[in-house]
Short mmCIF file of C-alpha atoms in Angstrom, two decimals:
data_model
loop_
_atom_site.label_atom_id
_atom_site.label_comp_id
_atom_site.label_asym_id
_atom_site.label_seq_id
_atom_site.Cartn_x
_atom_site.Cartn_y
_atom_site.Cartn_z
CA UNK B 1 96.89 50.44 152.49
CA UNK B 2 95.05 51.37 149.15
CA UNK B 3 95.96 48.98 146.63
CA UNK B 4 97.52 50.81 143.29
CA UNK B 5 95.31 51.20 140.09
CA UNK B 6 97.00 49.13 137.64
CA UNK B 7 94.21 50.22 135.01
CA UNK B 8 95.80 52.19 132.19
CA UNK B 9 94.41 55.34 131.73
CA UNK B 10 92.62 57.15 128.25
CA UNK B 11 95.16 59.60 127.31
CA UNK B 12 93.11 63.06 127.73
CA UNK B 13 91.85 64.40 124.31
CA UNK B 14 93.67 67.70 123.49
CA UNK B 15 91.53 70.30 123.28
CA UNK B 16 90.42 71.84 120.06
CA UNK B 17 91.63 75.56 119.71
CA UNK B 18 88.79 78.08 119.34
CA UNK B 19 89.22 80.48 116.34
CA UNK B 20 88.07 83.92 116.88
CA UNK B 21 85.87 85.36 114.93
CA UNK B 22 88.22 87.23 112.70
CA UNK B 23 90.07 83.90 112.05
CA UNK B 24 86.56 82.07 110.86
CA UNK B 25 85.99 85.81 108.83
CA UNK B 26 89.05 85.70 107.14
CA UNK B 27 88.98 81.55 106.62
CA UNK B 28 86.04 82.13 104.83
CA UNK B 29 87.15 85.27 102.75
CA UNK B 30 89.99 83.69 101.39
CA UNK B 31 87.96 80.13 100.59
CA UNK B 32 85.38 82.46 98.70
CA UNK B 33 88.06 83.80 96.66
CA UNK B 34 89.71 80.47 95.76
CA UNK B 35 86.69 79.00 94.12
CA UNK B 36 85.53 82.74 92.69
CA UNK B 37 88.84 82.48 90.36
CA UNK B 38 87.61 79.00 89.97
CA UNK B 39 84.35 80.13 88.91
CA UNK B 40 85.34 82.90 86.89
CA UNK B 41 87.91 80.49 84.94
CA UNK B 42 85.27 78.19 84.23
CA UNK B 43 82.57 80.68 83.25
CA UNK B 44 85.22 82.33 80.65
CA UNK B 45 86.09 78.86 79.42
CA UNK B 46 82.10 77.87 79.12
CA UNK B 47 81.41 81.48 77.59
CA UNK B 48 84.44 80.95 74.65
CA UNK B 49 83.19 77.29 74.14
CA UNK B 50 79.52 78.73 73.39
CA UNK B 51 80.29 81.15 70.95
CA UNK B 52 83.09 78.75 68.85
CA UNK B 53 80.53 76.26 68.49
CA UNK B 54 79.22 77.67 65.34
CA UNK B 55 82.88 78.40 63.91
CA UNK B 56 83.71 74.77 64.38
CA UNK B 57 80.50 72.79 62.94
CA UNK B 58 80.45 75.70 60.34
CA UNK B 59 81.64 74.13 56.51
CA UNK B 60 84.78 75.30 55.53
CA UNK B 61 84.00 77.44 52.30
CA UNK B 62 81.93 79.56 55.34
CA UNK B 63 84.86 79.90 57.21
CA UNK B 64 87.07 83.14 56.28
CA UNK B 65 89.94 82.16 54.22
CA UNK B 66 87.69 79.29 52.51
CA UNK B 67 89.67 76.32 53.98
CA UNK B 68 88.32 75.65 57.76
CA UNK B 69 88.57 77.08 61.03
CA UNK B 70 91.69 74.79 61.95
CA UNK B 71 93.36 76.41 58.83
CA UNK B 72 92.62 80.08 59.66
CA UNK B 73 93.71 79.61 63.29
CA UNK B 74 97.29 77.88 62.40
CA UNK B 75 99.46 80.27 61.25
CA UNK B 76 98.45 82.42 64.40
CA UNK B 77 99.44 79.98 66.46
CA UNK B 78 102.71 80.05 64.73
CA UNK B 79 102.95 83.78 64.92
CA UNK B 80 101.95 83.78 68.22
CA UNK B 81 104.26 81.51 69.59
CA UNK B 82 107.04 82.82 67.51
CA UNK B 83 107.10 86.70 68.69
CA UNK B 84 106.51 85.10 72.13
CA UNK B 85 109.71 82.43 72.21
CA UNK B 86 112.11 85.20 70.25
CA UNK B 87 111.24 87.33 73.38
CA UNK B 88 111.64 85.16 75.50
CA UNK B 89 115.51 84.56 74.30
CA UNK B 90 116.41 87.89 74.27
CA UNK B 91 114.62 89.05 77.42
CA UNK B 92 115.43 86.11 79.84
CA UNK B 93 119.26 86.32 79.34
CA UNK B 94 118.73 89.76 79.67
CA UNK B 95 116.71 89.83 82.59
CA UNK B 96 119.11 87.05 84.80
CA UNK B 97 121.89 89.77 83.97
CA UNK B 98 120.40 92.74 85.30
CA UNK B 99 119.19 91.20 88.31
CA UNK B 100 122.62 89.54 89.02
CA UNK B 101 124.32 93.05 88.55
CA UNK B 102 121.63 94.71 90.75
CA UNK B 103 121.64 92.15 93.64
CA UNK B 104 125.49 91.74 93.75
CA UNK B 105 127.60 93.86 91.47
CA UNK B 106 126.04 97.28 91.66
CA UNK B 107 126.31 100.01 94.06
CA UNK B 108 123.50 100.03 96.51
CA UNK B 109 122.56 103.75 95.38
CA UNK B 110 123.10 102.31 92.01
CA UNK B 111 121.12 99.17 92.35
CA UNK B 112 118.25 100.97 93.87
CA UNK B 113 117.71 103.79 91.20
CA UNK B 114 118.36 101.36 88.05
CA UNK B 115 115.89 98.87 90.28
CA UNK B 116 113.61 101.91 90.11
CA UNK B 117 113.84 102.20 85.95
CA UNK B 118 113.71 98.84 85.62
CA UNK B 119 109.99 98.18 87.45
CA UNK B 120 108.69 101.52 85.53
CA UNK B 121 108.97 99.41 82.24
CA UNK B 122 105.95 97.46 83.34
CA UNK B 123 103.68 100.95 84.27
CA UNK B 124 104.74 101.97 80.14
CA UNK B 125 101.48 101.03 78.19
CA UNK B 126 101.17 98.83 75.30
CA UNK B 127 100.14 101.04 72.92
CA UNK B 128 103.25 103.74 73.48
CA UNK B 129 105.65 100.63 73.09
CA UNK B 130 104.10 99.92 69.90
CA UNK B 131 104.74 103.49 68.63
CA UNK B 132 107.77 103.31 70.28
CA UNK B 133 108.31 100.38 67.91
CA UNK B 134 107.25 101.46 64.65
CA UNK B 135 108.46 105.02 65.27
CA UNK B 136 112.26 104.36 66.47
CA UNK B 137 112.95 100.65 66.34
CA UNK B 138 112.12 99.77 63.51
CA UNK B 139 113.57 102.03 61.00
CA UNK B 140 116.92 101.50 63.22
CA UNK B 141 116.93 98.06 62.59
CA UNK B 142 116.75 98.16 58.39
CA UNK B 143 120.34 98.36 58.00
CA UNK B 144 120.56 95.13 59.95
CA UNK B 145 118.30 93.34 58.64
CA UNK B 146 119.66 94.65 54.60
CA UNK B 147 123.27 93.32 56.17
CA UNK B 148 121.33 90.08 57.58
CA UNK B 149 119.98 88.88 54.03
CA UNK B 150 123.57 89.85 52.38
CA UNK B 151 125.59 87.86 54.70
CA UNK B 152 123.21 85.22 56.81
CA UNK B 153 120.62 84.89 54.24
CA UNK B 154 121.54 81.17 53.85
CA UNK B 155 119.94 80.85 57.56
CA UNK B 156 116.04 80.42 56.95
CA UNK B 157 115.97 83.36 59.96
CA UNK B 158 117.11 85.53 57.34
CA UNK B 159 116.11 84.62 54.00
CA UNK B 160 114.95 87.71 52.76
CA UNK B 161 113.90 89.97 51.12
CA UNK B 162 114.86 92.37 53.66
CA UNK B 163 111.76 94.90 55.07
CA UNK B 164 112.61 98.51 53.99
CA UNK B 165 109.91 99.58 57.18
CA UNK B 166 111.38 97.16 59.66
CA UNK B 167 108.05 96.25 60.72
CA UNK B 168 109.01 92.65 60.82
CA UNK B 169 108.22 89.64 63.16
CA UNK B 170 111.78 90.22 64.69
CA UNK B 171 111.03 93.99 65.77
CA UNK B 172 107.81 92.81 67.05
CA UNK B 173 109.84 89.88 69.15
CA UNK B 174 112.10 92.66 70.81
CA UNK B 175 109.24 94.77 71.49
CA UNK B 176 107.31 92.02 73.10
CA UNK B 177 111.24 91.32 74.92
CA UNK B 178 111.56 94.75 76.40
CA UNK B 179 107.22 94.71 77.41
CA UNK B 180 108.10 91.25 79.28
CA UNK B 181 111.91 92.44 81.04
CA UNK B 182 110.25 93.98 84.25
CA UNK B 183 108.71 90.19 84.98
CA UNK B 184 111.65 88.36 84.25
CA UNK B 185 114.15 90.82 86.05
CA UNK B 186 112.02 91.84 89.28
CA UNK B 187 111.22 87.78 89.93
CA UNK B 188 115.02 87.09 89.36
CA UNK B 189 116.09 89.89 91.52
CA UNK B 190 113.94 88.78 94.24
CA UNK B 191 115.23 85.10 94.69
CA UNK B 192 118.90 85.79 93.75
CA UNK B 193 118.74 87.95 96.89
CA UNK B 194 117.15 84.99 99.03
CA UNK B 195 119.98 82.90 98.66
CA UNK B 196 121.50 81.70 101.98
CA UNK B 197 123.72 83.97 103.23
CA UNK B 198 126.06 81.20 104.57
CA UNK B 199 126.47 79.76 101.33
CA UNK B 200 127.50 82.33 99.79
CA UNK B 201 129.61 82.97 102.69
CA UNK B 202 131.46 79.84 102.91
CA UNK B 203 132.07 79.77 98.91
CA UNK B 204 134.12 83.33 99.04
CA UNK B 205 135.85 81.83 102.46
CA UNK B 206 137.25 79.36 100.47
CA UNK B 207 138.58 81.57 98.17
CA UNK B 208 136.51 81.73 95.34
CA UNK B 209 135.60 84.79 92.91
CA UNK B 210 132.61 86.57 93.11
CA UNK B 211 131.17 85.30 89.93
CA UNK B 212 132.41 81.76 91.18
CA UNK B 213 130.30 81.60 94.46
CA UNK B 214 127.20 83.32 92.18
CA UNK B 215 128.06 80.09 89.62
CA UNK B 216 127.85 77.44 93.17
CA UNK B 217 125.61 79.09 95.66
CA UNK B 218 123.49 81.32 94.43
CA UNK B 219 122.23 80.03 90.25
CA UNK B 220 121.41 76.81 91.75
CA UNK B 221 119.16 78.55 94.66
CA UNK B 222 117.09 80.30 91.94
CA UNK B 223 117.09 78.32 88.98
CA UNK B 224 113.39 77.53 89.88
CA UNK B 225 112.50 81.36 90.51
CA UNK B 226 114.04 81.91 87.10
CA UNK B 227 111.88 79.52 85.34
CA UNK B 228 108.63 80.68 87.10
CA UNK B 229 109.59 84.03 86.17
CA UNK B 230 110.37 83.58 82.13
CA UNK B 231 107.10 81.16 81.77
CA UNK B 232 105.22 84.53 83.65
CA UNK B 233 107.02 86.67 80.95
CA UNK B 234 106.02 84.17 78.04
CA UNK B 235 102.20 84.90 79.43
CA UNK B 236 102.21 87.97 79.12
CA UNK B 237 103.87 88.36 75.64
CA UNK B 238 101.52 85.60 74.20
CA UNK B 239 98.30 87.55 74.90
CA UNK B 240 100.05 90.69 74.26
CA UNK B 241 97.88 92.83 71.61
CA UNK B 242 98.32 96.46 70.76
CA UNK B 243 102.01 96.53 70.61
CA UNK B 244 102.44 93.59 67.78
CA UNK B 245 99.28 95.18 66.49
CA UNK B 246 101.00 98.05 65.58
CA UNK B 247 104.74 97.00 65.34
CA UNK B 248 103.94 94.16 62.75
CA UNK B 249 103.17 94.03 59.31
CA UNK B 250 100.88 91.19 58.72
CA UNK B 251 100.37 89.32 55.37
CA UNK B 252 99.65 85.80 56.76
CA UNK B 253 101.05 82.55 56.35
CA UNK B 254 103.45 80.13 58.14
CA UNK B 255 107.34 81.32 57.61
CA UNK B 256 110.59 81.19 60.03
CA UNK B 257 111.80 84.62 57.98
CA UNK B 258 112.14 86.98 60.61
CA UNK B 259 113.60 90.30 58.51
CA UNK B 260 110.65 89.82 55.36
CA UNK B 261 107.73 92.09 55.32
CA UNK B 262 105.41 88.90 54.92
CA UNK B 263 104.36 87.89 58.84
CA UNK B 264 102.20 85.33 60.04
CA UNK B 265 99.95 87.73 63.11
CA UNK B 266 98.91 86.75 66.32
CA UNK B 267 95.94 85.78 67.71
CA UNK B 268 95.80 88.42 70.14
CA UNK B 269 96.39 91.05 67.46
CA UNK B 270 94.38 89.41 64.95
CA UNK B 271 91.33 90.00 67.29
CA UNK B 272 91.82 93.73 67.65
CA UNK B 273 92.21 94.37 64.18
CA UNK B 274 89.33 92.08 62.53
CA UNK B 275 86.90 91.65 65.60
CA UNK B 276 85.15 95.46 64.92
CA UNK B 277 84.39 94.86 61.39
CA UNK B 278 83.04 91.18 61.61
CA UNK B 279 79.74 90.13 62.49
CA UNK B 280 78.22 86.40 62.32
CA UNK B 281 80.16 83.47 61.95
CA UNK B 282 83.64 85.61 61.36
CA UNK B 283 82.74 86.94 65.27
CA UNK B 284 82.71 83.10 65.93
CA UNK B 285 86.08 82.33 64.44
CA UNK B 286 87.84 84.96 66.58
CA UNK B 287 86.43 83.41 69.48
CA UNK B 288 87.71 80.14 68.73
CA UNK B 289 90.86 81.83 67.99
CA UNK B 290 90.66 83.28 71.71
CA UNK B 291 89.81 79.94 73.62
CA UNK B 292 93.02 78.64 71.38
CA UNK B 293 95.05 81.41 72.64
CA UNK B 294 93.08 80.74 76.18
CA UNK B 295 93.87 76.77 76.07
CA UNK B 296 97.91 77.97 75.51
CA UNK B 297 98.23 80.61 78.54
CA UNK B 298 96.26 78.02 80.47
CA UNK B 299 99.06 75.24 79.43
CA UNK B 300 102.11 77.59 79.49
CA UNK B 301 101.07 78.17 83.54
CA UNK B 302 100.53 74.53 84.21
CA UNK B 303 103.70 73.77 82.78
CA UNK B 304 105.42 76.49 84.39
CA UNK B 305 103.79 74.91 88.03
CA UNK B 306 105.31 72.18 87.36
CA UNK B 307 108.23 72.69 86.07
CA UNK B 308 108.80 75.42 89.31
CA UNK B 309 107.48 72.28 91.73
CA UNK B 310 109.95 69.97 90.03
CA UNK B 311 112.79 72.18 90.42
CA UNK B 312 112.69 73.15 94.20
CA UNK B 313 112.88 69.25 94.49
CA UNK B 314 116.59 69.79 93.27
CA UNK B 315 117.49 72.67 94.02
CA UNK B 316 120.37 74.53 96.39
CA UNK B 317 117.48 75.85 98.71
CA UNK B 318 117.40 72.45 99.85
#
């Protein structure tokens, strides 16, 4: 008789699968195109740097307006962040609404055409909303803004003196809020539609309205789509140019009036308008104004990340 090996035994090494060809092509492809948008970022962010050097060391009496480069770059800041957020009120609501109706009120004939309209808001370019804006929306919106300073002009919103073009920071908002919708609605529409079906299931089975199981299974699904969707919009409507460029009438300065003729501009649209007359050290100071505007977008998508990331943690997709 053979006496029984008693010796435990190496477990065998699992072999290592062999990637094709086309796998190592395409691993490679999409490596080289994570660190290009690395690259690129970087370069852009080296490039703005170099040319705001000067603007920065420069003394202030050099500087245009005569008081510094941090002083000419505020009240953009404040415009720009102003026409952005007052978008972002109107068009976020806005946008949650139209999805919701689309994904779970409308028709499906219905939801697909207005679908349709909705997505060819984005193709529209800047510069025929900006007509659009001076052209129609604004002298539409004089009346309200005359009955605005009668009645609210106790709110600093609408303090007055009323515009008699219209061209005012609050036309330029609601520009900027229709320009940003598409974003905000297509994102929305997308993830309200992923909600479980069994959730939404369960919450009618047990007798609830249809805006009821929307409220319990399907808000809480897509808060975090929601968010990631407005902070997109807010992107695009701080960086957006021609439109406020020709909505808004600009006469500088930091003021919450939103119906006045007298408008801080935006740093986007303060480019456009200045950068082909200056040369020198005023070329500088729109630069620096752009790696502002740059160091913004680049925060408003971090935070956005995170805020999306945070979230999921929490919410009813889990």
């Amino acid at each position: 008789m053979t006496s029984l090996d008693t010796k435990p035994r190496k477990a065998d090494k699992p072999a290592r699968a062999v990637r094709s060809a086309g796998d190592r092509t395409f691993a490679g492809l999409s490596t080289g195109a994570g660190i290009l948008i690395l690259v690129v970022l970087a370069g852009v962010a080296a490039f703005l740097i170099a040319e705001s050097l000067d603007a920065i060391s420069a003394p202030a009496a050099e500087v245009p307006g005569g008081e510094g480069v941090w002083s000419y770059v505020g009240p953009l800041v404040f415009g720009t962040l102003l026409a952005a957020v007052i978008a972002l009120l109107v068009a976020t609501p806005l946008g949650v609404a139209i999805a919701l109706f689309i994904t779970y009120y409308a028709p499906k004939r219905i939801a697909a055409t207005l679908g349709y309209l909705i997505d060819l808001l984005a193709a529209i370019p800047s510069v025929v909303y900006g007509f659009w804006g001076l052209a129609a929306l604004a002298p539409s919106l004089v009346p309200f803004y005359a009955w605005a300073e009668r009645n609210l002009g106790f709110l600093p919103f609408f303090a007055g003196p009323a515009s008699v073009t219209g061209r005012t920071m609050l036309t330029a908002g609601l520009v900027l809020a229709i320009m940003i919708l598409p974003i905000i609605s297509a994102i929305s529409r997308e993830v309200f539609s992923q909600a479980p079906a069994l959730h939404r299931e369960a919450a009618l089975a047990l007798g609830a309205t249809r805006w009821e199981m929307i409220k319990m299974a399907v808000l809480p699904y897509g808060k975090s789509g929601v968010i990631g969707g407005a902070m997109l919009g807010l992107g695009r409507a701080l960086g957006e140019t021609l439109a406020v460029a020709i909505v808004l009438s600009v006469s500088g300065g930091i003021t919450f009036d939103l119906i006045s003729s007298s408008n801080p501009s935006t740093i986007a649209a303060n480019i456009a308008l200045q950068f082909p007359e200056s040369s020198g050290l005023d070329v500088s100071t729109l630069i620096f104004t752009g790696l502002v505007l740059f160091v913004i977008t680049l925060a408003v998508n971090m935070l956005a990340r995170y805020v999306v990331n945070r979230r999921a943690d929490f919410s009813g997709a889990n």
